[in-house]
Short mmCIF file of C-alpha atoms in Angstrom, two decimals:
data_model
loop_
_atom_site.label_atom_id
_atom_site.label_comp_id
_atom_site.label_asym_id
_atom_site.label_seq_id
_atom_site.Cartn_x
_atom_site.Cartn_y
_atom_site.Cartn_z
CA MET L 8 -80.37 39.22 -62.96
CA ARG L 9 -83.42 37.24 -61.78
CA LEU L 10 -81.75 34.22 -60.26
CA ARG L 11 -83.10 33.69 -56.69
CA VAL L 12 -80.34 31.79 -54.94
CA ARG L 13 -79.95 31.37 -51.23
CA SER L 14 -76.53 31.31 -49.61
CA VAL L 15 -75.80 27.84 -48.32
CA VAL L 16 -72.89 25.89 -46.76
CA ARG L 17 -74.06 22.54 -47.99
CA VAL L 18 -77.34 22.08 -49.95
CA VAL L 19 -77.91 18.42 -49.53
CA VAL L 20 -81.56 18.12 -50.18
CA ALA L 21 -82.83 15.47 -52.45
CA VAL L 22 -84.55 15.48 -55.84
CA ALA L 23 -86.33 12.14 -56.17
CA ALA L 24 -87.04 10.47 -59.54
CA VAL L 25 -90.47 9.28 -60.39
CA VAL L 26 -89.35 6.64 -62.81
CA ALA L 27 -87.55 3.39 -62.20
CA LEU L 28 -83.84 3.86 -62.70
CA GLY L 29 -81.94 1.56 -65.02
CA GLY L 30 -78.23 1.29 -65.91
CA ALA L 31 -75.31 -0.14 -63.93
CA MET L 32 -72.34 1.29 -62.09
CA SER L 33 -69.76 2.70 -64.46
CA GLY L 34 -66.21 1.36 -64.54
CA CYS L 35 -63.94 -1.02 -66.35
CA SER L 36 -64.97 -4.61 -66.63
CA ALA L 37 -63.42 -7.78 -68.00
CA GLY L 38 -64.75 -9.64 -71.01
CA SER L 39 -65.05 -13.37 -71.42
CA GLU L 40 -61.38 -13.64 -72.27
CA GLY L 41 -60.24 -11.23 -69.59
CA ALA L 42 -59.84 -8.26 -71.91
CA THR L 43 -60.45 -4.79 -70.44
CA VAL L 44 -63.69 -3.20 -71.80
CA ASP L 45 -63.69 0.57 -72.37
CA PRO L 46 -66.46 1.91 -70.10
CA GLY L 47 -67.04 4.77 -72.45
CA PRO L 48 -67.49 8.46 -71.49
CA THR L 49 -67.44 9.17 -67.77
CA TYR L 50 -69.11 12.52 -67.99
CA ALA L 51 -71.12 14.60 -70.52
CA THR L 52 -69.43 17.56 -72.14
CA GLN L 53 -71.42 20.70 -72.95
CA ALA L 54 -73.22 20.31 -76.29
CA GLU L 55 -73.54 23.12 -78.83
CA VAL L 56 -76.54 25.37 -78.56
CA ARG L 57 -77.30 28.24 -80.88
CA ALA L 58 -78.73 31.52 -79.51
CA SER L 59 -81.46 33.34 -81.18
CA GLY L 60 -79.91 36.79 -80.71
CA ALA L 61 -83.21 38.10 -79.43
CA GLY L 62 -81.73 39.31 -76.20
CA SER L 63 -80.04 38.20 -73.10
CA TYR L 64 -81.09 36.84 -69.78
CA ARG L 65 -79.45 39.83 -68.02
CA ASP L 66 -81.62 42.24 -69.95
CA GLY L 67 -84.83 40.42 -68.91
CA THR L 68 -85.46 38.33 -72.00
CA PRO L 69 -87.30 35.14 -71.03
CA THR L 70 -85.13 32.07 -71.36
CA ALA L 71 -87.56 30.48 -73.85
CA GLU L 72 -86.69 33.19 -76.29
CA LEU L 73 -82.95 32.68 -76.08
CA PRO L 74 -82.48 29.48 -78.21
CA ASP L 75 -82.50 29.82 -82.01
CA PRO L 76 -85.88 28.49 -83.42
CA ALA L 77 -84.21 26.73 -86.36
CA TRP L 78 -81.84 24.99 -84.02
CA LEU L 79 -84.73 23.94 -81.83
CA ASP L 80 -86.47 22.43 -84.88
CA THR L 81 -83.46 20.47 -85.98
CA VAL L 82 -82.33 19.19 -82.56
CA ALA L 83 -85.90 18.30 -81.45
CA SER L 84 -86.39 16.25 -84.59
CA ALA L 85 -83.03 14.49 -84.24
CA THR L 86 -83.26 13.70 -80.56
CA GLY L 87 -86.98 13.05 -80.10
CA ILE L 88 -87.08 15.57 -77.24
CA PRO L 89 -90.38 17.55 -77.36
CA ARG L 90 -89.58 20.93 -78.75
CA ARG L 91 -91.06 22.86 -75.85
CA ALA L 92 -89.09 20.84 -73.35
CA LEU L 93 -85.93 21.38 -75.39
CA GLN L 94 -86.61 25.04 -75.46
CA GLY L 95 -86.58 24.94 -71.65
CA TYR L 96 -83.32 23.08 -71.38
CA ALA L 97 -81.57 25.12 -74.04
CA GLY L 98 -82.76 28.46 -72.70
CA ALA L 99 -81.61 27.55 -69.15
CA ALA L 100 -78.24 26.51 -70.48
CA ILE L 101 -77.83 29.77 -72.40
CA ALA L 102 -78.89 31.81 -69.36
CA SER L 103 -76.71 29.92 -67.06
CA ASN L 104 -73.71 30.25 -69.20
CA GLU L 105 -74.29 33.96 -69.52
CA VAL L 106 -74.33 34.61 -65.80
CA ARG L 107 -72.09 31.64 -64.73
CA PRO L 108 -69.79 30.99 -67.63
CA GLU L 109 -67.40 29.04 -65.37
CA CYS L 110 -70.04 26.37 -64.67
CA HIS L 111 -70.49 25.02 -68.26
CA VAL L 112 -74.01 23.56 -67.82
CA GLY L 113 -75.01 21.85 -71.06
CA TRP L 114 -78.57 21.69 -72.36
CA ASN L 115 -77.86 17.94 -73.00
CA THR L 116 -77.24 17.36 -69.27
CA LEU L 117 -80.42 19.09 -68.35
CA ALA L 118 -82.21 17.03 -71.00
CA GLY L 119 -80.65 13.88 -69.60
CA ILE L 120 -82.03 14.69 -66.20
CA GLY L 121 -85.37 15.69 -67.68
CA TRP L 122 -85.78 12.36 -69.34
CA VAL L 123 -84.92 10.31 -66.33
CA GLU L 124 -87.17 12.51 -64.05
CA SER L 125 -90.34 12.85 -66.09
CA HIS L 126 -89.68 11.78 -69.70
CA HIS L 127 -89.58 15.50 -70.62
CA GLY L 128 -92.91 16.12 -68.95
CA THR L 129 -94.71 13.31 -70.80
CA ILE L 130 -94.79 10.78 -68.01
CA PHE L 131 -98.37 9.69 -67.01
CA GLY L 132 -99.52 10.71 -70.49
CA GLY L 133 -98.95 14.45 -70.00
CA SER L 134 -97.12 17.06 -72.03
CA ILE L 135 -95.63 20.51 -71.75
CA LEU L 136 -97.89 23.23 -72.94
CA ASP L 137 -96.79 26.18 -75.08
CA SER L 138 -96.71 28.27 -71.88
CA GLY L 139 -94.09 25.88 -70.49
CA VAL L 140 -96.41 24.54 -67.81
CA THR L 141 -97.07 20.77 -67.66
CA SER L 142 -100.55 19.79 -68.81
CA ALA L 143 -101.15 18.35 -65.32
CA PRO L 144 -98.96 18.45 -62.17
CA ILE L 145 -96.28 15.76 -62.07
CA VAL L 146 -96.07 14.60 -58.40
CA GLY L 147 -93.95 11.71 -57.33
CA VAL L 148 -94.57 9.11 -54.71
CA PRO L 149 -94.48 9.93 -51.01
CA LEU L 150 -90.92 9.81 -49.75
CA ASP L 151 -91.74 7.73 -46.80
CA GLY L 152 -88.71 5.41 -46.76
CA ASN L 153 -90.55 2.50 -48.44
CA GLY L 154 -88.30 1.90 -51.32
CA PHE L 155 -87.30 5.59 -51.46
CA GLN L 156 -85.61 8.07 -49.26
CA GLU L 157 -87.50 9.10 -46.11
CA ILE L 158 -88.22 12.89 -46.08
CA PRO L 159 -90.96 14.03 -43.71
CA ASP L 160 -93.06 16.93 -44.83
CA THR L 161 -91.15 20.33 -45.03
CA ASP L 162 -93.69 22.59 -46.74
CA ALA L 163 -97.06 21.81 -45.00
CA GLY L 164 -98.21 20.44 -48.40
CA ALA L 165 -97.92 23.84 -50.12
CA VAL L 166 -95.81 22.49 -53.01
CA ASP L 167 -96.63 18.86 -53.24
CA GLY L 168 -100.11 18.61 -51.59
CA ASP L 169 -98.91 16.15 -48.91
CA THR L 170 -98.77 17.19 -45.27
CA GLU L 171 -97.11 13.99 -44.06
CA TRP L 172 -94.27 13.28 -46.50
CA ASP L 173 -92.50 15.29 -49.13
CA ARG L 174 -92.79 14.35 -52.75
CA ALA L 175 -90.88 15.36 -55.86
CA VAL L 176 -92.82 17.77 -58.12
CA GLY L 177 -92.66 19.08 -61.67
CA PRO L 178 -90.87 18.13 -64.87
CA MET L 179 -87.46 18.26 -63.09
CA GLN L 180 -88.74 16.63 -59.92
CA PHE L 181 -87.75 19.00 -57.19
CA VAL L 182 -88.65 18.17 -53.57
CA PRO L 183 -90.05 21.16 -51.63
CA ALA L 184 -86.93 21.91 -49.67
CA THR L 185 -84.72 21.95 -52.71
CA TRP L 186 -87.17 24.15 -54.53
CA ALA L 187 -87.28 26.61 -51.62
CA ALA L 188 -83.51 26.99 -51.81
CA TRP L 189 -83.00 27.11 -55.57
CA ALA L 190 -86.19 28.29 -57.18
CA SER L 191 -85.24 30.59 -60.06
CA GLU L 192 -87.42 32.76 -62.32
CA ALA L 193 -86.92 32.31 -65.99
CA ASN L 194 -89.95 33.54 -68.00
CA GLY L 195 -90.38 37.14 -66.76
CA ASP L 196 -93.51 36.80 -64.70
CA GLY L 197 -91.73 37.17 -61.43
CA VAL L 198 -92.93 33.97 -59.84
CA PRO L 199 -90.87 30.77 -60.05
CA ASP L 200 -93.15 27.85 -60.95
CA ILE L 201 -92.07 24.36 -60.19
CA ASN L 202 -94.44 23.00 -62.93
CA ASN L 203 -92.89 25.26 -65.55
CA ILE L 204 -90.11 23.78 -67.72
CA ASP L 205 -88.36 27.13 -68.05
CA ASP L 206 -88.23 27.90 -64.33
CA SER L 207 -87.55 24.38 -63.27
CA SER L 208 -84.72 23.93 -65.79
CA LEU L 209 -83.05 27.16 -64.74
CA SER L 210 -83.40 26.16 -61.13
CA ALA L 211 -81.80 22.84 -61.97
CA ALA L 212 -78.90 24.54 -63.65
CA GLU L 213 -78.30 26.56 -60.61
CA TYR L 214 -78.44 23.57 -58.26
CA LEU L 215 -76.10 21.64 -60.55
CA CYS L 216 -73.58 24.53 -60.63
CA PHE L 217 -73.41 24.66 -56.83
CA SER L 218 -73.38 20.89 -56.41
CA ALA L 219 -70.34 20.79 -58.73
CA GLY L 220 -68.79 23.52 -56.53
CA ARG L 221 -68.64 21.11 -53.61
CA VAL L 222 -65.71 19.39 -55.32
CA THR L 223 -63.45 22.45 -54.94
CA ALA L 224 -64.98 23.12 -51.48
CA GLY L 225 -63.78 19.66 -50.36
CA ASP L 226 -67.28 18.19 -50.20
CA GLY L 227 -67.55 16.21 -53.44
CA ASP L 228 -68.58 13.05 -51.73
CA GLY L 229 -71.90 12.85 -53.66
CA ASP L 230 -74.11 12.75 -50.56
CA GLY L 231 -76.35 15.56 -51.76
CA GLY L 232 -78.69 13.43 -53.79
CA SER L 233 -80.49 11.55 -51.18
CA SER L 234 -79.40 12.74 -47.66
CA GLY L 235 -82.55 14.89 -47.30
CA ASP L 236 -80.90 17.50 -45.06
CA ALA L 237 -82.41 20.96 -45.08
CA ALA L 238 -80.67 23.78 -46.80
CA THR L 239 -79.11 26.28 -44.42
CA GLY L 240 -78.31 29.92 -45.05
CA ASP L 241 -74.66 30.91 -44.69
CA ASP L 242 -72.35 33.34 -46.35
CA SER L 243 -69.55 30.73 -46.74
CA SER L 244 -71.33 28.68 -49.47
CA PRO L 245 -69.08 27.18 -52.13
CA ALA L 246 -68.50 28.95 -55.43
CA PRO L 247 -70.09 27.50 -58.60
CA GLY L 248 -68.32 24.53 -59.80
CA ASP L 249 -67.39 23.35 -63.34
CA LEU L 250 -69.53 20.73 -65.08
CA GLY L 251 -66.86 20.89 -67.87
CA THR L 252 -64.69 18.58 -65.77
CA GLU L 253 -65.31 14.95 -64.89
CA ALA L 254 -65.26 15.54 -61.13
CA GLY L 255 -67.51 18.55 -61.37
CA TRP L 256 -70.05 16.90 -63.69
CA ARG L 257 -70.29 13.78 -61.59
CA ALA L 258 -70.55 15.69 -58.37
CA ALA L 259 -73.32 17.72 -59.85
CA ILE L 260 -75.35 14.72 -60.82
CA ALA L 261 -74.66 13.00 -57.56
CA GLY L 262 -75.99 16.21 -55.95
CA TYR L 263 -79.30 15.72 -57.90
CA ASN L 264 -79.52 11.98 -57.02
CA GLU L 265 -76.65 9.96 -55.51
CA SER L 266 -77.65 6.67 -57.20
CA PRO L 267 -74.95 5.33 -59.43
CA ALA L 268 -77.59 3.94 -61.65
CA TYR L 269 -79.24 7.37 -61.93
CA LEU L 270 -75.88 8.97 -62.87
CA ASP L 271 -75.32 6.35 -65.58
CA GLU L 272 -78.72 6.83 -67.14
CA VAL L 273 -78.38 10.63 -67.18
CA LEU L 274 -74.97 10.19 -68.71
CA ASP L 275 -76.24 7.88 -71.40
CA TYR L 276 -78.97 10.19 -72.45
CA ALA L 277 -76.92 13.37 -72.21
CA ASN L 278 -74.22 11.97 -74.44
CA ARG L 279 -76.84 10.35 -76.79
CA TYR L 280 -78.69 13.63 -77.26
CA ALA L 281 -75.39 15.53 -77.88
CA ALA L 282 -74.32 13.05 -80.56
CA GLU L 283 -77.72 13.01 -82.29
CA ALA L 284 -77.82 16.78 -82.27
CA ALA L 285 -74.31 17.09 -83.71
CA LYS L 286 -75.01 14.69 -86.47
CA ALA L 287 -78.04 16.53 -87.57
CA LEU L 288 -76.50 19.95 -87.32
CA ASP L 289 -73.46 18.82 -89.28
CA ALA L 290 -75.70 17.40 -91.97
CA GLU L 291 -77.26 20.76 -92.42
CA GLY L 292 -73.81 22.32 -92.93
#
C-alpha cells in the first residue's frame, strides 16, 4: 500500500480555494407566504463508479488504470468533467474504498472539490495532460490575510515558490503544510506530485477521510478548513471517518475549507455530477 499518511492528533491546516465562492448557507427558509422550503440534500452520497478490473491499488496498479474506460467516456460526456480529471477522481475513489472501505469517499465529492478549487485544472486557461499533470502550475494567491486566511510561509517556497506566504497549489489546491502531512502516491512513480491529478485526488481522499473522523473523535467543529495550524505527529490520531453520513461528509468538507458557501458549492456540484452520471448510465442500460 503506497499511502503516505502521517499520524496526527488534529490536522487543521488549510486548503485555500483560488476561485470566488458562491452559494449561501444551507438550511430551511420561509417563502413569501411563510411556507417552509425544502433545503434539498444536506450531504452528497457516494456515486456509482465502475472498476476496470485491470488490477487493484494494493497490488501497485496506478489509480488512473482503476476506472472502467467506457464508464469514464459516458460520465465525462454527461457531466462535462474533463475525462482525465474524472479519471483522477474516480481512480482515487476506487483506491480509497479499497483500503478504507469504511470511509465511503465518492468520486463525485472529489469532483465537486475539484470544480470549486480549479475548475478541474482548467482555471487560467490550463488543462490536465494525459500524464495527469496540469499543463501549467496552478498557484493561488498569497495567503497574507488580505481577504484570505493568513498563513506565513511553511515550506521556504519549495512547494509554492513563495518564501513569505503560503499559497495553495495544484488542481486540488493544497497548501504546503497540508501537502506535507497528506501527500499520497497514486501513479506508481514513487513521488507524490502536487500538480498531478492522480496524486492530489488520492491525497484529498485521505485528508477527507481523516477530517470526517474528527466527528467520532469529538472534534467535528469544522475548524480545520481555515485555522492554518500545523499538523503534528502523534499516535492518537482519529480513525478514518465516514463520508457516507451527513455528519461525516460535512465535517470532511469543513476540514477542507470551513466556509459555509464553499460547502454549499461542493455539495451542489457533487450531487449534480452524481445525478447526471446516473441518468446517462441508466440510459445505457
